[in-house]
Coordinates of C-alpha atoms in Angstrom, one line a residue:
Chain R
X1067 CA 108.4 79.4 132.0
X1068 CA 110.9 80.2 134.5
X1069 CA 111.7 83.9 135.3
X1070 CA 114.6 84.9 137.4
X1071 CA 114.8 88.6 138.4
X1072 CA 117.8 90.1 140.1
X1073 CA 118.6 86.8 141.8
X1074 CA 121.4 87.2 144.5
X1075 CA 122.7 84.5 147.1
X1076 CA 125.5 85.0 149.4
X1077 CA 127.2 82.3 151.6
X1078 CA 128.8 84.4 154.2
X1079 CA 130.9 86.8 152.6
X1080 CA 131.1 84.8 149.4
X1081 CA 128.6 85.9 146.6
X1082 CA 127.5 82.7 145.0
X1083 CA 125.1 84.4 142.5
X1084 CA 124.7 88.1 141.8
X1085 CA 121.9 90.0 140.4
X1086 CA 121.1 87.2 137.9
X1087 CA 118.2 87.9 135.6
X1088 CA 117.2 85.3 133.0
X1089 CA 114.2 83.7 131.2
X1090 CA 113.6 80.0 130.4
X1091 CA 110.9 79.7 127.7
X1092 CA 108.8 76.8 126.8
X1093 CA 109.3 74.7 123.7
X1094 CA 113.1 75.0 123.6
X1095 CA 116.0 73.4 125.5
X1096 CA 117.7 76.1 127.5
X1097 CA 121.3 75.3 128.4
X1098 CA 122.7 76.7 131.7
X1099 CA 126.4 77.1 131.2
X1100 CA 129.2 78.1 133.4
X1101 CA 132.4 76.6 134.9
X1102 CA 132.3 74.7 137.9
X1103 CA 131.4 76.7 141.1
X1104 CA 129.7 79.5 139.0
X1105 CA 126.4 79.3 140.8
X1106 CA 124.4 77.0 138.5
X1107 CA 123.4 74.5 141.0
X1108 CA 122.6 77.4 143.6
X1109 CA 120.4 79.1 141.0
X1110 CA 118.6 75.8 140.3
X1111 CA 117.9 75.3 144.0
X1112 CA 116.6 78.8 144.3
X1113 CA 114.2 77.9 141.3
X1114 CA 113.0 75.0 143.3
X1115 CA 112.6 77.0 146.5
X1116 CA 115.1 74.9 148.4
X1117 CA 117.5 77.8 148.9
X1118 CA 116.1 81.3 149.6
X1119 CA 117.6 84.1 147.6
X1120 CA 118.9 87.0 149.6
X1121 CA 117.7 89.4 146.9
X1122 CA 115.5 89.2 143.9
X1123 CA 112.8 86.6 143.0
X1124 CA 112.2 83.7 140.7
X1125 CA 108.9 82.4 139.6
X1126 CA 107.6 79.2 137.8
X1127 CA 104.7 79.5 135.6
X1128 CA 104.4 83.1 137.2
X1129 CA 104.4 81.9 140.8
X1130 CA 107.1 81.5 143.5
X1131 CA 107.8 77.7 143.8
X1132 CA 106.5 77.6 147.4
X1133 CA 103.0 78.7 146.2
X1134 CA 102.6 76.0 143.6
X1135 CA 99.5 74.0 144.5
X1136 CA 100.7 70.6 143.1
X1137 CA 104.5 71.1 142.6
X1138 CA 105.4 67.7 141.1
X1139 CA 102.7 68.3 138.4
X1140 CA 104.2 71.6 137.3
X1141 CA 107.8 71.2 138.0
X1142 CA 110.3 68.2 137.8
X1143 CA 114.0 68.3 138.7
X1144 CA 116.9 66.2 138.8
X1145 CA 119.1 68.4 141.1
X1146 CA 121.9 66.0 142.1
X1147 CA 122.5 62.4 141.4
X1148 CA 122.0 60.0 144.3
X1149 CA 120.0 62.3 146.6
X1150 CA 118.1 59.1 147.4
X1151 CA 118.2 56.9 150.5
X1152 CA 120.3 53.8 149.6
X1153 CA 118.3 51.4 151.5
X1154 CA 115.0 52.2 149.6
X1155 CA 114.1 50.5 146.3
X1156 CA 113.6 52.7 143.2
X1157 CA 110.0 51.9 143.2
X1158 CA 109.5 52.8 146.8
X1159 CA 111.4 56.1 146.3
X1160 CA 109.1 57.1 143.5
X1161 CA 106.0 55.9 145.2
X1162 CA 106.5 57.9 148.4
X1163 CA 107.1 61.0 146.0
X1164 CA 104.0 60.1 144.0
X1165 CA 101.8 59.9 147.1
X1166 CA 102.6 63.5 148.2
X1167 CA 101.1 65.0 145.0
X1168 CA 98.2 62.5 144.4
X1169 CA 100.0 60.7 141.4
X1170 CA 98.6 57.4 140.5
X1171 CA 100.6 54.3 141.2
X1172 CA 100.6 53.2 137.5
X1173 CA 102.7 56.5 136.8
X1174 CA 105.5 55.1 138.9
X1175 CA 105.6 52.1 136.7
X1176 CA 105.4 54.3 133.5
X1177 CA 108.4 56.3 134.5
X1178 CA 110.4 53.3 135.5
X1179 CA 109.7 52.0 132.0
X1180 CA 110.5 55.3 130.3
X1181 CA 114.1 55.3 132.0
X1182 CA 114.5 51.6 131.7
X1183 CA 114.8 50.7 135.2
X1184 CA 111.7 48.3 135.4
X1185 CA 113.8 45.1 135.7
X1186 CA 115.7 46.6 138.8
X1187 CA 112.9 48.6 140.3
X1188 CA 112.6 46.5 143.5
X1189 CA 116.5 46.7 144.2
X1190 CA 117.9 48.8 146.9
X1191 CA 119.2 52.0 145.2
X1192 CA 122.5 51.6 147.0
X1193 CA 123.4 48.8 144.7
X1194 CA 122.8 51.0 141.7
X1195 CA 125.6 52.3 139.4
X1196 CA 126.1 56.1 138.8
X1197 CA 124.2 55.9 135.5
X1198 CA 121.2 54.0 137.0
X1199 CA 121.0 56.5 139.9
X1200 CA 121.0 59.3 137.3
X1201 CA 118.2 57.4 135.5
X1202 CA 116.2 57.1 138.7
X1203 CA 116.6 61.0 139.2
X1204 CA 115.3 61.7 135.8
X1205 CA 112.3 59.2 136.5
X1206 CA 111.6 61.3 139.6
X1207 CA 111.6 64.5 137.6
X1208 CA 109.2 63.0 135.1
X1209 CA 106.9 61.6 137.8
X1210 CA 104.2 64.3 137.8
X1211 CA 104.3 64.9 133.8
X1212 CA 105.4 68.4 134.6
X1213 CA 105.4 71.3 132.1
X1214 CA 108.8 72.6 133.4
X1215 CA 111.9 70.5 133.9
X1216 CA 115.2 71.3 135.4
X1217 CA 118.3 68.9 135.0
X1218 CA 121.6 69.7 136.9
X1219 CA 124.3 68.0 134.9
X1220 CA 122.1 65.2 133.7
X1221 CA 124.9 63.3 131.7
X1222 CA 127.3 62.9 134.6
X1223 CA 128.2 59.3 135.0
X1224 CA 126.3 58.1 131.9
X1225 CA 128.0 56.0 129.2
X1226 CA 127.8 57.2 125.7
X1227 CA 124.4 55.3 125.0
X1228 CA 123.1 57.0 128.1
X1229 CA 124.3 60.5 127.0
X1230 CA 122.5 60.1 123.6
X1231 CA 119.5 58.9 125.4
X1232 CA 119.3 62.1 127.6
X1233 CA 120.0 64.3 124.7
X1234 CA 117.0 62.9 122.9
X1235 CA 114.9 62.8 126.0
X1236 CA 115.5 66.7 126.4
X1237 CA 114.8 67.4 123.0
X1238 CA 111.6 65.3 123.0
X1239 CA 110.4 67.2 126.1
X1240 CA 111.0 70.6 124.6
X1241 CA 109.2 69.4 121.5
X1242 CA 106.3 68.6 123.5
X1243 CA 106.1 72.3 124.6
X1244 CA 107.7 71.9 127.9
X1245 CA 110.2 74.2 129.4
X1246 CA 113.6 72.5 129.7
X1247 CA 116.4 73.9 131.7
X1248 CA 119.7 71.9 131.7
X1249 CA 122.8 72.9 133.4
X1250 CA 126.3 71.7 132.1
X1251 CA 129.9 72.8 132.4
X1252 CA 130.5 70.9 129.0
X1253 CA 129.9 73.2 126.1
X1254 CA 130.2 70.7 123.4
X1255 CA 127.4 68.9 125.1
X1256 CA 125.2 71.9 125.0
X1257 CA 126.0 72.6 121.5
X1258 CA 124.2 69.3 120.6
X1259 CA 121.3 69.8 122.8
X1260 CA 120.4 73.4 123.6
X1261 CA 118.6 75.9 121.4
X1262 CA 119.5 78.6 123.6
X1263 CA 122.1 79.3 126.4
X1264 CA 122.2 81.3 129.6
X1265 CA 125.9 81.7 130.5
X1266 CA 127.1 82.6 133.9
X1267 CA 130.5 83.1 135.5
X1268 CA 131.1 83.9 139.1
X1269 CA 127.4 83.9 139.7
X1270 CA 126.9 86.7 137.2
X1271 CA 125.0 86.6 133.9
X1272 CA 127.5 86.8 131.0
X1273 CA 125.0 86.3 128.2
X1274 CA 121.5 84.8 127.3
X1275 CA 121.8 84.0 123.5
X1276 CA 120.7 81.3 121.0
X1277 CA 123.3 78.7 120.4
X1278 CA 123.8 79.7 116.9
X1279 CA 124.3 83.3 117.7
X1280 CA 126.8 82.4 120.4
X1281 CA 128.9 80.5 117.8
X1282 CA 128.6 83.2 115.1
X1283 CA 129.3 86.0 117.4
X1284 CA 132.4 84.6 118.5
X1285 CA 135.5 86.3 117.1
X1286 CA 137.0 83.0 116.6
X1287 CA 135.8 82.6 112.9
X1288 CA 138.6 82.1 110.4
X1289 CA 139.6 80.4 107.3
X1290 CA 142.4 77.8 107.2
X1291 CA 144.7 78.1 104.2
X1292 CA 147.6 75.8 103.0
X1293 CA 149.7 76.5 100.1
X1294 CA 153.1 76.0 98.7
X1295 CA 153.4 79.9 98.1
X1296 CA 152.0 80.6 101.6
X1297 CA 154.5 83.5 102.3
X1298 CA 153.2 85.4 99.2
X1299 CA 149.7 84.8 100.0
X1300 CA 150.3 86.0 103.6
X1301 CA 151.8 89.3 102.5
X1302 CA 149.0 89.8 99.9
X1303 CA 146.3 89.1 102.6
X1304 CA 148.0 91.5 105.1
X1305 CA 148.2 94.1 102.6
X1306 CA 144.4 93.8 102.1
X1307 CA 143.9 94.2 105.9
X1308 CA 143.6 90.6 106.9
X1309 CA 144.9 89.1 110.2
X1310 CA 146.9 86.1 109.7
X1311 CA 148.5 83.6 112.2
X1312 CA 151.1 81.0 110.9
X1313 CA 150.2 77.7 112.7
X1314 CA 152.8 75.2 113.7
X1315 CA 151.5 72.7 111.2
X1316 CA 152.5 75.1 108.3
X1317 CA 148.9 76.3 107.8
X1318 CA 147.8 79.9 108.1
X1319 CA 144.8 81.0 110.0
X1320 CA 143.2 84.0 108.2
X1321 CA 140.6 86.4 109.9
X1322 CA 138.8 89.0 107.9
X1323 CA 138.2 87.9 104.3
X1324 CA 135.9 84.9 103.7
X1325 CA 137.0 81.8 101.8
X1326 CA 135.9 83.3 98.5
X1327 CA 137.9 86.4 98.7
X1328 CA 140.9 84.5 99.7
X1329 CA 140.5 82.1 96.7
X1330 CA 140.2 84.9 94.2
X1331 CA 143.2 86.8 95.8
X1332 CA 145.2 83.5 95.5
X1333 CA 144.3 83.2 91.7
X1334 CA 145.4 86.8 91.1
X1335 CA 148.8 86.3 92.6
X1336 CA 148.8 83.3 91.5
X1337 CA 149.5 80.6 94.1
X1338 CA 148.2 77.3 94.2
X1339 CA 146.0 76.4 97.2
X1340 CA 146.0 73.0 98.9
X1341 CA 143.3 73.8 101.6
X1342 CA 140.9 76.6 101.8
X1343 CA 138.6 75.7 104.7
X1344 CA 136.2 78.0 106.6
X1345 CA 136.7 77.2 110.3
X1346 CA 134.1 78.2 113.0
X1347 CA 135.2 78.2 116.7
X1348 CA 133.5 75.4 118.7
X1349 CA 131.1 76.5 121.4
X1350 CA 133.6 75.4 123.8
X1351 CA 135.9 78.1 122.6
X1352 CA 133.2 80.6 122.3
X1353 CA 132.4 79.8 125.8
X1354 CA 136.0 80.1 127.2
X1355 CA 136.4 83.4 125.5
X1356 CA 133.2 84.6 127.3
X1357 CA 134.2 83.4 130.5
X1358 CA 137.8 84.0 130.5
X1359 CA 137.8 86.8 133.1
X1360 CA 135.4 85.0 135.2
X1361 CA 136.7 81.5 135.8
X1362 CA 136.9 80.8 139.6
X1363 CA 140.1 78.6 139.5
X1364 CA 142.6 79.3 136.7
X1365 CA 144.6 76.3 135.5
X1366 CA 147.5 76.3 133.2
X1367 CA 145.6 77.6 130.0
X1368 CA 146.7 77.2 126.6
X1369 CA 147.4 80.6 124.9
X1370 CA 144.4 81.8 122.7
X1371 CA 146.3 81.6 119.4
X1372 CA 146.9 78.0 119.8
X1373 CA 143.4 77.2 120.6
X1374 CA 142.2 79.2 117.6
X1375 CA 144.3 76.9 115.4
X1376 CA 142.7 73.8 116.5
X1377 CA 139.2 75.1 115.9
X1378 CA 136.8 72.6 114.1
X1379 CA 133.2 72.8 113.4
Chain Z
X363 CA 117.8 58.3 116.7
X364 CA 114.4 57.7 118.1
X365 CA 112.7 60.3 120.3
X366 CA 112.0 59.2 123.9
X367 CA 108.2 59.2 124.5
X368 CA 107.5 60.7 127.8
X369 CA 103.6 60.8 127.5
X370 CA 100.9 60.0 125.0
X371 CA 99.9 63.0 122.9
X372 CA 100.9 65.1 119.8
X373 CA 104.4 66.6 119.7
X374 CA 104.2 70.5 120.1
X375 CA 101.2 70.2 122.5
X376 CA 100.8 72.8 125.1
X377 CA 102.7 72.1 128.5
X378 CA 100.7 69.6 130.4
X379 CA 98.7 70.9 133.4
X380 CA 97.2 69.3 136.3
X381 CA 93.8 70.1 134.9
X382 CA 92.0 67.2 136.8
X383 CA 93.4 68.3 140.1
X384 CA 91.9 71.0 142.3
X385 CA 92.9 72.4 145.4
X386 CA 96.3 71.9 146.8
X387 CA 98.5 69.0 147.8
X388 CA 97.2 67.7 151.2
X389 CA 98.1 66.3 154.5
X390 CA 96.8 63.0 153.7
X391 CA 99.2 62.5 150.8
X392 CA 102.0 63.5 153.0
X393 CA 101.0 61.2 155.7
X394 CA 100.7 58.4 153.2
X395 CA 104.2 59.2 151.9
X396 CA 105.7 59.3 155.3
X397 CA 104.2 55.9 155.9
X398 CA 105.8 54.6 152.8
X399 CA 109.2 56.0 153.7
X400 CA 109.0 54.5 157.3
X401 CA 108.2 51.0 156.1
X402 CA 110.6 50.9 153.2
X403 CA 113.9 51.3 155.0
X404 CA 115.5 48.7 157.2
X405 CA 116.5 50.9 160.0
X406 CA 112.8 51.1 161.1
X407 CA 112.6 47.3 161.2
X408 CA 115.9 47.1 163.4
X409 CA 115.1 49.8 165.8
X410 CA 111.6 48.6 166.3
X411 CA 112.9 45.0 166.7
X412 CA 115.4 46.1 169.3
X413 CA 112.6 48.0 171.1
X414 CA 110.4 44.9 171.3
X415 CA 113.2 42.5 172.1
X416 CA 114.8 44.6 174.9
X417 CA 111.3 45.8 176.1
X418 CA 109.9 42.5 176.7
X419 CA 113.1 40.3 177.2
X420 CA 114.7 42.4 179.9
X421 CA 111.4 42.7 181.8
X422 CA 111.1 39.1 181.7
X423 CA 114.7 38.5 182.8
X424 CA 114.5 41.0 185.7
X425 CA 111.2 39.3 187.0
X426 CA 112.4 35.8 186.6
X427 CA 115.8 36.7 188.4
X428 CA 113.9 38.4 191.2
X429 CA 111.6 35.3 191.7
X430 CA 114.6 33.0 191.7
X431 CA 116.3 34.8 194.5
X432 CA 113.1 35.9 196.4
X433 CA 113.5 36.3 200.1
X434 CA 111.1 38.0 202.4
X435 CA 113.4 40.9 202.7
X436 CA 112.8 41.7 199.0
X437 CA 109.3 42.5 199.8
X438 CA 110.4 46.0 201.4
X439 CA 109.8 48.7 198.8
X440 CA 109.5 46.0 196.0
X441 CA 107.6 47.5 192.9
X442 CA 106.5 44.4 190.9
X443 CA 105.0 46.7 188.2
X444 CA 108.1 48.7 187.5
X445 CA 110.4 45.6 187.6
X446 CA 108.4 44.1 184.9
X447 CA 108.7 47.3 182.8
X448 CA 112.5 47.8 183.3
X449 CA 113.0 47.1 179.5
X450 CA 111.4 50.4 178.7
X451 CA 114.4 52.2 179.9
X452 CA 116.5 50.4 177.2
X453 CA 113.6 50.7 174.6
X454 CA 113.8 54.5 175.1
X455 CA 117.2 54.7 173.2
X456 CA 116.1 52.5 170.2
X457 CA 112.7 54.5 169.8
X458 CA 114.7 57.7 170.2
X459 CA 117.1 56.6 167.5
X460 CA 114.3 55.9 165.1
X461 CA 112.7 59.3 165.9
X462 CA 116.0 60.8 165.0
X463 CA 116.6 58.8 161.8
X464 CA 113.0 59.6 160.4
X465 CA 114.3 63.1 160.0
X466 CA 118.2 63.0 159.8
X467 CA 118.4 60.1 157.3
X468 CA 116.7 62.5 154.9
X469 CA 119.3 65.1 155.2
X470 CA 122.1 62.5 155.4
X471 CA 121.0 60.9 152.1
X472 CA 119.8 64.2 150.3
X473 CA 116.2 62.8 150.1
X474 CA 115.1 66.1 151.9
X475 CA 115.5 68.0 148.7
X476 CA 113.2 65.7 146.8
X477 CA 110.7 65.8 149.7
X478 CA 110.7 69.7 149.9
X479 CA 110.4 69.9 146.2
X480 CA 107.4 67.9 146.3
X481 CA 105.9 69.6 149.4
X482 CA 107.5 73.1 149.9
X483 CA 105.5 74.0 152.8
X484 CA 108.0 72.5 155.1
X485 CA 106.2 72.5 158.5
X486 CA 103.5 70.3 157.0
X487 CA 106.1 67.7 156.3
X488 CA 107.2 67.7 159.8
X489 CA 103.8 67.3 161.1
X490 CA 103.2 64.4 158.7
X491 CA 106.6 62.7 160.0
X492 CA 105.4 63.4 163.6
X493 CA 102.0 62.0 163.0
X494 CA 103.2 58.7 161.3
X495 CA 106.2 58.2 163.6
X496 CA 104.2 59.1 166.6
X497 CA 101.4 56.6 165.7
X498 CA 104.0 53.8 165.0
X499 CA 106.0 54.4 168.1
X500 CA 102.9 54.5 170.4
X501 CA 101.6 51.3 168.9
X502 CA 104.6 49.4 169.4
X503 CA 105.4 50.9 172.9
X504 CA 102.2 50.0 174.3
X505 CA 102.3 46.4 172.9
X506 CA 105.7 46.2 174.4
X507 CA 104.6 47.6 177.8
X508 CA 101.4 45.4 178.1
X509 CA 103.2 42.3 177.0
X510 CA 106.3 42.9 179.3
X511 CA 103.8 43.7 182.2
X512 CA 101.6 40.6 181.9
X513 CA 104.6 38.2 181.2
X514 CA 106.6 39.7 184.2
X515 CA 103.7 39.4 186.6
X516 CA 103.1 35.8 185.6
X517 CA 106.8 35.0 186.2
X518 CA 106.6 36.6 189.8
X519 CA 104.8 33.6 191.2
X520 CA 104.2 33.1 194.9
X521 CA 105.8 33.6 197.2
X522 CA 107.0 36.7 195.3
X523 CA 104.4 39.3 195.2
X524 CA 103.0 40.7 191.9
X525 CA 100.4 43.0 190.8
X526 CA 97.3 42.8 188.7
X527 CA 96.2 45.3 186.0
X528 CA 93.5 46.3 188.4
X529 CA 95.9 47.1 191.2
X530 CA 96.0 50.9 192.1
X531 CA 98.4 52.6 189.6
X532 CA 99.2 49.5 187.5
X533 CA 97.3 50.4 184.4
X534 CA 98.5 53.9 184.6
X535 CA 102.1 52.8 184.9
X536 CA 101.8 50.3 182.1
X537 CA 99.9 52.5 179.6
X538 CA 102.1 55.5 180.8
X539 CA 105.3 53.6 179.8
X540 CA 104.0 53.4 176.2
X541 CA 103.1 57.0 176.1
X542 CA 106.5 58.1 177.8
X543 CA 108.3 56.2 175.0
X544 CA 106.2 57.9 172.3
X545 CA 106.7 61.3 173.7
X546 CA 110.4 60.8 174.1
X547 CA 110.6 59.6 170.4
X548 CA 108.9 62.9 169.2
X549 CA 111.3 64.7 171.2
X550 CA 114.2 63.0 169.5
X551 CA 112.5 63.8 166.0
X552 CA 112.2 67.3 167.0
X553 CA 115.9 67.4 168.0
X554 CA 116.8 65.9 164.7
X555 CA 114.9 68.7 162.9
X556 CA 117.1 71.2 164.7
X557 CA 120.5 69.4 164.5
X558 CA 119.9 67.7 161.1
X559 CA 122.9 65.4 161.5
X560 CA 122.2 61.7 162.6
X561 CA 125.3 61.6 164.7
X562 CA 124.7 64.9 166.3
X563 CA 121.1 64.3 167.1
X564 CA 121.6 60.9 168.6
X565 CA 124.4 62.4 170.8
X566 CA 122.1 65.2 172.0
X567 CA 119.3 62.8 172.8
X568 CA 121.5 60.4 174.7
X569 CA 123.2 63.2 176.5
X570 CA 119.9 64.5 177.7
X571 CA 118.8 61.2 178.8
X572 CA 122.0 60.0 180.5
X573 CA 124.6 62.7 180.8
X574 CA 122.3 65.5 182.0
X575 CA 121.2 63.5 185.2
X576 CA 124.9 62.8 186.0
X577 CA 125.6 66.5 185.7
X578 CA 122.5 67.5 187.8
X579 CA 123.4 64.9 190.6
X580 CA 126.9 66.6 191.0
X581 CA 125.3 70.0 191.6
X582 CA 124.9 70.9 195.2
X583 CA 121.8 68.9 196.5
X584 CA 119.8 72.1 197.4
X585 CA 119.8 73.0 193.8
X586 CA 120.1 69.7 192.1
X587 CA 117.0 68.3 193.8
X588 CA 114.9 70.9 192.2
X589 CA 116.2 70.6 188.9
X590 CA 116.2 66.8 188.9
X591 CA 112.5 66.4 188.5
X592 CA 112.3 68.3 185.2
X593 CA 114.6 65.9 183.5
X594 CA 113.0 63.5 180.8
X595 CA 114.5 60.4 182.4
X596 CA 113.3 61.3 185.8
X597 CA 109.8 61.9 184.4
X598 CA 109.9 58.6 182.9
X599 CA 110.9 57.0 186.3
X600 CA 107.9 58.6 187.9
X601 CA 105.5 57.5 185.2
X602 CA 106.6 53.8 185.3
X603 CA 106.4 53.8 189.2
X604 CA 103.4 52.9 191.4
X605 CA 104.7 55.3 194.0
X606 CA 106.7 58.1 192.5
X607 CA 109.1 60.0 194.9
X608 CA 107.5 63.0 196.7
X609 CA 110.0 65.4 194.8
X610 CA 109.0 64.0 191.5
X611 CA 106.2 65.4 189.3
X612 CA 103.1 63.2 189.5
X613 CA 102.8 60.9 186.7
X614 CA 100.3 62.8 184.5
X615 CA 101.7 66.5 185.1
X616 CA 105.1 64.9 184.4
X617 CA 103.8 63.6 181.1
X618 CA 102.3 66.9 180.1
X619 CA 105.8 68.4 180.8
X620 CA 107.5 65.8 178.5
X621 CA 104.9 66.5 175.9
X622 CA 105.7 70.1 176.2
X623 CA 109.4 69.3 175.6
X624 CA 108.6 67.4 172.4
X625 CA 106.3 70.2 171.2
X626 CA 108.9 72.8 171.9
X627 CA 111.6 70.7 170.0
X628 CA 109.2 70.2 167.1
X629 CA 108.2 73.9 167.0
X630 CA 111.8 75.0 167.1
X631 CA 112.5 72.4 164.2
X632 CA 109.7 73.7 162.1
X633 CA 111.0 77.2 162.5
X634 CA 114.5 76.2 161.5
X635 CA 113.3 74.2 158.5
X636 CA 111.5 77.1 157.1
X637 CA 114.5 79.6 157.8
X638 CA 117.3 77.5 156.6
X639 CA 118.2 76.2 153.0
X640 CA 117.5 72.6 152.4

């Protein structure tokens, strides 16, 4: 269990995290979502006692990190890839961490086995690929068999196999009853992994909801309709109070009535339907919508209407 | 897709707790960890090898050279002990660099965050580092000093004069040069805890050893002469000589002062470690 209460962190005059209150519960994967630079890493460092909050407090299992008697047995973290001396071997890196918290030597071999680095454990970490470095960081997080785990952008630099592996690992850890807090700026990744999401933008909490709720709450639910009599259907729908958008590909995006109502309306006119498909916004879109006002660096963004048209499951 | 097994036990079990562990993570584990860190990077081997080669080699070179060109006039003011220990003045740089790296390499590579996550009471980490590095530095420095001394004295065969370890002040100078290197290394470790960057800490260390004496010597002599004896390098000179200058601190009070510098740097470093974000 991680509990953040009114966490605030300033770097000079810049506010990195502002009055952030959130809970991370055991037994589920909690995603920590936000655009780059929104304060995710800063928050995680505050959880780990590495950065001191200017205001507020955060506890792990009810205690400030600093007061944990055996930190590695309670909390494991992958905070950034490659925060490891390049001249040291993976085994030596894990062993020196293990020694601080009275962790047995065989556990080092166990975690190396779990992450699949056994065959290269004696090599200098400087020779590792980005993905291997990430696996070593995950091994270090698992070292003390902790009940609380934090992963900051764990899939960075991993190949598709590695990404699938991390996804399964996170789910497996949560299923074992552990608290799993994982940050990402990729909503699509979180849609597949997280049960619950904490969303921040510019260091402020935007929402803490279940992943399902986030998608269903989104205003981006609509039905895609294709028909040779599309003009007549559109007029009928608009008379009934639906909102419609004619897309470039000739389809009609309808908000308001569900697919059943649209189908019955079409039968009454009557017009032939070539497509009648309910669309829900992707988590990516739901997230974009939520953080629209809080993105630190605006790029050339596609207008919302065009985005809605491309919505898939 | 198969689930990744992280530990034995039924799925859905309560979060694991360190049930078998009592108390608190302890200094013993931190010291063991620091020892592992020190012996698993190459820079340790290199800096210590340089300390040994320069410490012993330059002493041998200096004494052999003196013996080869010996004339009776050499005898005036000749300090055979100090000549054999000349390599110590070069060893102080390599020991100091190792002292800096023990701390700054963790910041440079980011390992410090893993270290402080494992042991959030940061001053304890610094104490463990100082204990392990200090012990290694002392052991290596004493070996270097004694080997350099005995080798140097054997090279200073008649007619050159030499001392024996029983000569007045000889044992103090030899053992003292090992202590000097160790204290200086700990001072460098403290500087690195304050400065955190390898290049910055090494520059500061070398500046204090080499540049500060030059600045002081440029001062009007009435002031400079009173300041000079407080400089670490000057304290070292006094500790290695059989007959320190009259304006220098005597060897042992000088050593205590140097230990005070090291302690002050380490305490300041510990305070900053706690205050600053890692």
